[in-house]
XYZ file of C-alpha atoms in Angstrom:
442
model
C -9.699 -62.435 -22.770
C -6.088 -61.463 -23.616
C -5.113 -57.958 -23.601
C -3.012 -56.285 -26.533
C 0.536 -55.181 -25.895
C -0.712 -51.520 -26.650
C -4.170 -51.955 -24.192
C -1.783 -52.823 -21.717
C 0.860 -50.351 -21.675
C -1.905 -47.802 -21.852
C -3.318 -49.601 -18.398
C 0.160 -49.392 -16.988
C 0.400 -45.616 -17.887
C -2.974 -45.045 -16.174
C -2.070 -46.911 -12.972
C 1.180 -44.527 -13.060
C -0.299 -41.670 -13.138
C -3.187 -42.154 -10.736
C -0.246 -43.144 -8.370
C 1.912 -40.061 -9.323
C 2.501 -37.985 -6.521
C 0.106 -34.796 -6.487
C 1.940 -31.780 -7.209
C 3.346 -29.676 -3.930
C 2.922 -26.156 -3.880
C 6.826 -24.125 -2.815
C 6.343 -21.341 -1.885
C 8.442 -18.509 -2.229
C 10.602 -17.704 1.274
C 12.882 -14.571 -0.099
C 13.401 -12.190 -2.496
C 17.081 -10.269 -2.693
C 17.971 -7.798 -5.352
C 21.516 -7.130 -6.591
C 23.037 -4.583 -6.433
C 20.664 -2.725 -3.692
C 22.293 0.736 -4.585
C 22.759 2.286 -7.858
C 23.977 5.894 -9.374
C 22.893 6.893 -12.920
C 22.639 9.946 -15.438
C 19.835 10.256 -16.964
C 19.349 8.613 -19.906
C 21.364 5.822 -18.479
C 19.861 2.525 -17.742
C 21.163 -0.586 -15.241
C 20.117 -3.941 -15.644
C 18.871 -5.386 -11.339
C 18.977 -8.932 -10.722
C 16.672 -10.576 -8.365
C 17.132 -14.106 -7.205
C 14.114 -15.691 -6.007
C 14.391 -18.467 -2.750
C 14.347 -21.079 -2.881
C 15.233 -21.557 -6.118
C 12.582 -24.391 -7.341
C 9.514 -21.968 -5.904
C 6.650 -22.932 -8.009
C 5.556 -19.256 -8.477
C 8.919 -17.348 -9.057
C 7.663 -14.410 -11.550
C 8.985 -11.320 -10.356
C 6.843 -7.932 -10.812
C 9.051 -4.106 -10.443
C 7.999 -1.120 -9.443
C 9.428 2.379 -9.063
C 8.362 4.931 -6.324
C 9.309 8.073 -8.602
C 8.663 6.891 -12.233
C 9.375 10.669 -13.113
C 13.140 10.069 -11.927
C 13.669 6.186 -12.481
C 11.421 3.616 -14.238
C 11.942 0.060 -14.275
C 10.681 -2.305 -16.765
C 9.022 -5.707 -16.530
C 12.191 -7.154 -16.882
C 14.295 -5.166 -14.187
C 15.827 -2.950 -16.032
C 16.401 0.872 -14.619
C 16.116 3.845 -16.726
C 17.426 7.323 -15.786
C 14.998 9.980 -16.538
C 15.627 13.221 -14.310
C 17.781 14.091 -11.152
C 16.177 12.830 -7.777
C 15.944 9.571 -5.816
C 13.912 6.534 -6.535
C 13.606 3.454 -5.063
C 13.075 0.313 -7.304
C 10.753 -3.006 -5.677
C 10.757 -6.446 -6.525
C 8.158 -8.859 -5.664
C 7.560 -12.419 -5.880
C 4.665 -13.540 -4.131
C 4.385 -10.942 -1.358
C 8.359 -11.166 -0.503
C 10.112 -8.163 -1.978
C 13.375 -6.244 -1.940
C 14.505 -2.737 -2.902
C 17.117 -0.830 -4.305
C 17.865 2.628 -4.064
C 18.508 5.055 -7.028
C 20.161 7.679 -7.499
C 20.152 9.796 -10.795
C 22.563 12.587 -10.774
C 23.253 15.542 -13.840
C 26.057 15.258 -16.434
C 28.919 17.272 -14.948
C 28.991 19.157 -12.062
C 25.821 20.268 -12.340
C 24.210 18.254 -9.449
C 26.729 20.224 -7.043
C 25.938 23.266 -7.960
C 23.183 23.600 -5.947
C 25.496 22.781 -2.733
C 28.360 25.067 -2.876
C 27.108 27.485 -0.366
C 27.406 24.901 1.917
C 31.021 24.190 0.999
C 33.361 24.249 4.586
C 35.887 26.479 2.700
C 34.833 29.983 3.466
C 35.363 29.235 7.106
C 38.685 28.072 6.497
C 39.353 31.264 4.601
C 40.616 33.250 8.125
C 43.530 30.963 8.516
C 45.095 32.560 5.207
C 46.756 35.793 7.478
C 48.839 32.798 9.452
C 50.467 32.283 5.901
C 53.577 33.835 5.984
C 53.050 35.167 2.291
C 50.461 38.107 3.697
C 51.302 40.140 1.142
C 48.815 37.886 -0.734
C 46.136 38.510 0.783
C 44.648 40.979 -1.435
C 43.932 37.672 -4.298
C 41.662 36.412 -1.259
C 38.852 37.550 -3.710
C 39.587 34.717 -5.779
C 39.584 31.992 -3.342
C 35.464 31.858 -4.887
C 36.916 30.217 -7.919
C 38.354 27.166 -5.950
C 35.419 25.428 -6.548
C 36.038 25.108 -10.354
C 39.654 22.938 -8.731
C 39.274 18.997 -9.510
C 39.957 18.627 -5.540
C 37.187 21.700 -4.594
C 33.853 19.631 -5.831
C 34.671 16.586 -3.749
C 33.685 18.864 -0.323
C 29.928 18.705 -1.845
C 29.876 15.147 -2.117
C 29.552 15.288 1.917
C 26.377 15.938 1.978
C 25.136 13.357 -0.389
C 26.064 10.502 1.675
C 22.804 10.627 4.091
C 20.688 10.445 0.580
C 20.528 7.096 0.727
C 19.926 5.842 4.339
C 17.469 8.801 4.378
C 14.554 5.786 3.384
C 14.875 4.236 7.406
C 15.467 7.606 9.170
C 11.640 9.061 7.907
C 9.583 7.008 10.320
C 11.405 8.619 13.112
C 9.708 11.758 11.761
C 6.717 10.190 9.975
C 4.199 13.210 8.536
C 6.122 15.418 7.143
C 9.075 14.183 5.151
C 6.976 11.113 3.558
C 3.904 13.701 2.214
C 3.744 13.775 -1.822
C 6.749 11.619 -1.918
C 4.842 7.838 -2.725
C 1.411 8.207 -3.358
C -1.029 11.376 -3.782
C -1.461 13.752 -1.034
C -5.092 14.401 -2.361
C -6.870 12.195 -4.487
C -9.056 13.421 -7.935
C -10.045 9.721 -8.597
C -13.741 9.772 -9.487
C -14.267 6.291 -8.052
C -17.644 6.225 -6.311
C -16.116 4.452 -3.927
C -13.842 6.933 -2.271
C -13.958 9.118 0.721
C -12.894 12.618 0.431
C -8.859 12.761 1.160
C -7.497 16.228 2.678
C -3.906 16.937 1.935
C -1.569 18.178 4.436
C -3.597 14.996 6.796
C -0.124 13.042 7.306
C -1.744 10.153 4.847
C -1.341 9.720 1.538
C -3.606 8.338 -1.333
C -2.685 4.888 -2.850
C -4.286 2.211 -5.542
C -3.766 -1.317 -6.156
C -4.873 -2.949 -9.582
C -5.771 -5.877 -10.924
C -6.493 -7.305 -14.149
C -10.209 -8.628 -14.869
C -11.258 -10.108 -18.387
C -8.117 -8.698 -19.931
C -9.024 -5.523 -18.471
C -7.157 -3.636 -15.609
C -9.404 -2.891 -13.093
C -8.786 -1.179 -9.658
C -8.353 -4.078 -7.100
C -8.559 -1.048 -4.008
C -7.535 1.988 -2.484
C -5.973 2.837 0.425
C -5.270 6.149 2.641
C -2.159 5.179 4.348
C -1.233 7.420 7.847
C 2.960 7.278 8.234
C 2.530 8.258 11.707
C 0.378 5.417 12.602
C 1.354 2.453 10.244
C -1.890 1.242 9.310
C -4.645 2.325 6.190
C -7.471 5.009 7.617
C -9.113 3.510 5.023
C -9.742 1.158 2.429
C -12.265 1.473 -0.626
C -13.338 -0.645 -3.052
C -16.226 -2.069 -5.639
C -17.443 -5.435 -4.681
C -20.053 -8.227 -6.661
C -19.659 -11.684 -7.411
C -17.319 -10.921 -10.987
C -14.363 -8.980 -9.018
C -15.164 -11.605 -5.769
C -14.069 -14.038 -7.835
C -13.737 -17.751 -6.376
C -10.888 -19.214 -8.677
C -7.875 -19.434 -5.896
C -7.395 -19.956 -2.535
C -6.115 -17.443 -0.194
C -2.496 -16.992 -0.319
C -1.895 -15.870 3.354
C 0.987 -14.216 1.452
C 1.593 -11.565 4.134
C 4.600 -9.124 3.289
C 5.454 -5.113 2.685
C 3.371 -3.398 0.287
C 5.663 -2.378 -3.074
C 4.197 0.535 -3.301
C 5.799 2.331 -0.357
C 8.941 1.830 1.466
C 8.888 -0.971 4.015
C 10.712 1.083 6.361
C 7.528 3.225 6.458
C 4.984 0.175 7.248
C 4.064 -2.055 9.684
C 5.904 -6.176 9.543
C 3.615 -8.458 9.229
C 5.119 -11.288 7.965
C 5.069 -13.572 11.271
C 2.083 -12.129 12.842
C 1.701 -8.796 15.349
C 2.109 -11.423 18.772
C 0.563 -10.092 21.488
C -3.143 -11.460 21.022
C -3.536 -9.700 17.711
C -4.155 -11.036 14.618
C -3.222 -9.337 11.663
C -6.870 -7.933 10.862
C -7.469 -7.550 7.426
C -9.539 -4.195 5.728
C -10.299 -5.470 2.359
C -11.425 -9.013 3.400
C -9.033 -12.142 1.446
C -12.631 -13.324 0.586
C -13.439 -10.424 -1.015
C -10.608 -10.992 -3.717
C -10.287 -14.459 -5.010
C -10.037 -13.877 -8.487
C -6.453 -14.878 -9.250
C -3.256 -15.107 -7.221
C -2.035 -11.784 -7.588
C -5.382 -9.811 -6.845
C -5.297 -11.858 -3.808
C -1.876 -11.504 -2.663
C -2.143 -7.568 -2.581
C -5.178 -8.111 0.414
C -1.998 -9.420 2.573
C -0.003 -6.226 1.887
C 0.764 -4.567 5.764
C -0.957 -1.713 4.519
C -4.282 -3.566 4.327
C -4.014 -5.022 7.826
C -4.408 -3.873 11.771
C -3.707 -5.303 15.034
C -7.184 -6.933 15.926
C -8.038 -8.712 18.966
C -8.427 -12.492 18.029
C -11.996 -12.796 19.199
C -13.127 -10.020 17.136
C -11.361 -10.660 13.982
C -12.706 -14.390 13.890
C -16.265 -13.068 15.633
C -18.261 -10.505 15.068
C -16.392 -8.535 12.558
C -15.809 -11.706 10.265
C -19.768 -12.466 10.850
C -19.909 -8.219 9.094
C -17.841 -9.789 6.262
C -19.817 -12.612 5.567
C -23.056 -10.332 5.365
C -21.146 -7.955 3.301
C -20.537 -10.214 0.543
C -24.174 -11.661 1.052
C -24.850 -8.362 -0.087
C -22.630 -7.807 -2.821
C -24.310 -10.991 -3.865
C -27.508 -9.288 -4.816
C -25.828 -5.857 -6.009
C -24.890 -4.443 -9.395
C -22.092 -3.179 -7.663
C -21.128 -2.544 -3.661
C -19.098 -0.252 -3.222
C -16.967 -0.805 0.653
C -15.236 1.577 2.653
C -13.781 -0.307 5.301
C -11.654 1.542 7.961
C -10.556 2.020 11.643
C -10.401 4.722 14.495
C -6.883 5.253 16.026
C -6.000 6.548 19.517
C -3.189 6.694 21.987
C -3.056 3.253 22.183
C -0.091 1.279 20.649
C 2.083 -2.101 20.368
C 5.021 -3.104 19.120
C 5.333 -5.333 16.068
C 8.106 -7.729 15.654
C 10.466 -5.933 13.753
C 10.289 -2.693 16.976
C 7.824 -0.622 14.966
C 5.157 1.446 16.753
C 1.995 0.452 14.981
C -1.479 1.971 16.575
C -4.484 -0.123 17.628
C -7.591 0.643 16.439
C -10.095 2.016 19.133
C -13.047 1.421 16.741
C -13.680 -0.050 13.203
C -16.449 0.987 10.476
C -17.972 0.173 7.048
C -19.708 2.309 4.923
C -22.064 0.817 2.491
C -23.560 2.164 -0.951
C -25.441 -0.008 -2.623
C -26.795 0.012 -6.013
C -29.007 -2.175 -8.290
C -31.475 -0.350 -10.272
C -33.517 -3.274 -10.645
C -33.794 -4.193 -6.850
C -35.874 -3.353 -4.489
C -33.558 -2.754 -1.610
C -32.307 0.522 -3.486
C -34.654 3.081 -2.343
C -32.955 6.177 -4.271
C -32.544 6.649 -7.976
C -30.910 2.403 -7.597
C -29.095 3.607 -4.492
C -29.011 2.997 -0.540
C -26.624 3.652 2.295
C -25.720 2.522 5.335
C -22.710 2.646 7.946
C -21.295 0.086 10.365
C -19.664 1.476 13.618
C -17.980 -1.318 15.992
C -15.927 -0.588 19.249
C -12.922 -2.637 18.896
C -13.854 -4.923 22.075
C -13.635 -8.617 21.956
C -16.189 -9.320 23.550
C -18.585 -7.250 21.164
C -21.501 -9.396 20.620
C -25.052 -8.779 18.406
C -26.155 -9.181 14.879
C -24.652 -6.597 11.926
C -27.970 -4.886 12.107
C -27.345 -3.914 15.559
C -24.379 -1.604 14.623
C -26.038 0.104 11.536
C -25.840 3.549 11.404
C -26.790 6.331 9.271
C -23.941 7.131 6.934
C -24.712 10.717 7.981
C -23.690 9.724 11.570
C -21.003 7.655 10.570
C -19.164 11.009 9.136
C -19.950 12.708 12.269
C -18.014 9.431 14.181
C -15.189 9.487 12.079
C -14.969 12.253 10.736
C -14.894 11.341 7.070
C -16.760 12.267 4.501
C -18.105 8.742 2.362
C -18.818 7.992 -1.283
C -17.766 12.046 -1.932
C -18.447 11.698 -5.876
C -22.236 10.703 -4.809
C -23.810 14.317 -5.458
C -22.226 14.076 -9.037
C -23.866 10.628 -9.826
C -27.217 10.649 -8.431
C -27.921 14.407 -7.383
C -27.460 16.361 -4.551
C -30.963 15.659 -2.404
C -30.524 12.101 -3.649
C -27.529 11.843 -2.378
C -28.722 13.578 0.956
C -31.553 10.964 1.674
C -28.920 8.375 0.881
C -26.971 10.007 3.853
C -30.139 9.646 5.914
C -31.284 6.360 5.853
C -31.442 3.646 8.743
C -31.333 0.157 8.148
C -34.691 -0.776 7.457
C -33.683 -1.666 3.677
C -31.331 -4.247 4.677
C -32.140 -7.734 4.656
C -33.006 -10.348 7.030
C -30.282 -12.023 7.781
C -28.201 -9.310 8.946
C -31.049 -9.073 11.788
């Protein structure tokens, strides 16, 4: 049989594109902003370039943030607003690689010397006036205050100001103090159910990354972050199968986290060395909705040197139960977290990160309509592991009470509980062992 013109062409443009190369995936290898240092009034507004490496990446979108929205805010598009005298620092990122610029926003005038002029090295220099052969002067040295108002008196304040911006590198040097209240929230008010309690004045601060669900922004997890330390106390968040997702693959995108300086965190992007893997807290399993939700579980504030045969052994057998168990929830809600001591390694950029001397999870489930909630839809459990590679047993054989799970860590779990289900409800929650759980974490 004889095949039309048309039938065949359409044949031909099959065969081409079965034969079509498949697609290849470039990923992004660098992110640089320019310029990396600006100076604005408020009110004013500067327009930041970022160029994305290599140029053809397939996913180039770049996303902004600002670590003092109060003093500078940046839109989606990269452009700086002035809003109030301070510092700021502006992040790019595109796909985990990011770069910063520092802002400064200074008064109209010469109002944002003011502040400065006692410091001014003049009023030393005042003495050397009685060398001056005109002596006779030296009654007007009362009005040598007024110098100041001089077009050549306000540059002597500008000393000062020239520290500002290197002052981002120099904090980890001094970690606790000079960070607090400056990125995220000393103390958290969130309501999640979820969330430890957070104590300010602890040397960590309070931090959330989102994600967008449905059209709806949803919290993707929290984080307590410790300066002096470099890694998370903590992480928190609500797992079931919606948020779990399943749509992507992981995106081993490992890189700073934008919401803090990356002078102040851990490097991660080629891997601790040493024997440690770069341990994650929220599991990349547990957040495989999209690209971007995933991405944020390979921030360095999510991770923590872990000895290779416990990261891909026993604790990655915990994982896999934990989302076993999300499986048959309304809603799990994780806190995942570690126990730092004295002990310590060196990560590849010559940061001081701590290893973890122990790891936990703490557990609330709740499914009104199951029958492994034993209180008002709710039960509890913790998870205490020594960080030892050769740790061996089933999850079951690590349960704790979540009562004695505070006691080891010293935290205090799921602290909105007594609002939710009651106080006494929330005490026997506290209290129970792990006879509720399932069979295969036995």
């Amino acid at each position: 049989m004889k095949s039309s013109p048309a039938r065949l062409l359409l044949l031909l443009g099959a065969l081409a594109s079965a034969c079509a190369p498949a697609a290849v995936e470039i990923p992004v290898s660098s992110l640089q902003l320019s310029p990396r240092e600006i100076a604005l009034e408020p009110g004013g507004t500067f327009q930041l370039k970022a160029y994305v490496f290599p140029f053809d990446a397939t996913y180039s979108d770049v996303s902004w943030s600002s670590s003092a929205s109060y003093i500078a805010e940046v839109s989606p598009a990269g452009e700086v607003t002035a809003l109030a005298a301070g510092t700021a620092v502006i992040t790019a990122m595109a796909q985990g690689k990011t770069d910063r610029c520092n802002v400064t926003v200074t008064a109209p005038g010469a109002e944002p010397r003011q502040p400065e002029e006692p410091e001014a090295p003049d009023t030393p220099d005042e003495p050397d006036e009685p060398d001056n052969p005109d002596q006779p002067d030296t009654p007007d040295t009362p009005d040598e205050p007024d110098q100041p108002d001089t077009p050549d008196q306000p540059d002597e304040p500008d000393q000062p100001d020239e520290p500002d911006a290197p002052d981002e590198p120099d904090e980890p040097d001094d970690p606790d103090a000079p960070v607090k209240g400056k990125y995220g929230e000393d103390r958290t008010a969130s309501k999640w159910l979820e969330l430890p309690a957070t104590t300010a004045g602890d040397g960590r601060e309070f931090f959330t990354h989102y994600m967008t669900v449905g059209g709806a922004t949803v919290r993707n997890y929290s984080f307590d972050f410790s300066f002096r330390h470099r890694v998370s106390a903590w992480v928190a968040y609500p797992l079931n199968n919606g948020l779990r997702g399943g749509n992507v693959k992981r995106t081993d995108a490992f890189g700073y986290d934008p919401l803090l300086p990356a002078g102040l965190q851990g490097y991660v992007d080629a891997g601790y060395g040493g024997g440690y893997d770069r341990g994650h807290q929220v599991p990349s399993a547990d957040r495989l909705y999209d690209k971007e939700s995933n991405t944020a579980t390979f921030y360095s504030t999510n991770m923590t040197p872990q000895l290779h045969d416990f990261n891909g052994g026993i604790w990655a057998e915990l994982e896999n139960d934990v989302r076993t168990l999300a499986g048959s929830a309304d809603t799990l809600y994780v806190v995942s977290g570690c126990v730092t001591g004295d002990r310590s390694i060196t990560d590849r950029a010559g940061n001081r990160i701590s290893v973890p001397e122990a790891y936990f999870k703490a557990l609330l489930f709740y499914n009104p309509h199951s029958s492994m909630a034993k209180y008002s839809g709710f039960s509890g459990i913790g998870i205490y592991m020594k960080h030892d590679a050769a740790l061996s047993g089933s999850s079951v054989s690590f349960a704790v009470s979540l009562e004695e799970l505070e006691e080891k860590t010293g935290l205090k779990f799921f602290v909105n509980l007594e609002a939710v289900a009651g106080e006494d409800t929330a005490e026997a929650i506290r209290k129970q062992k792990a006879s509720w759980l399932p069979s295969y974490w036995r």
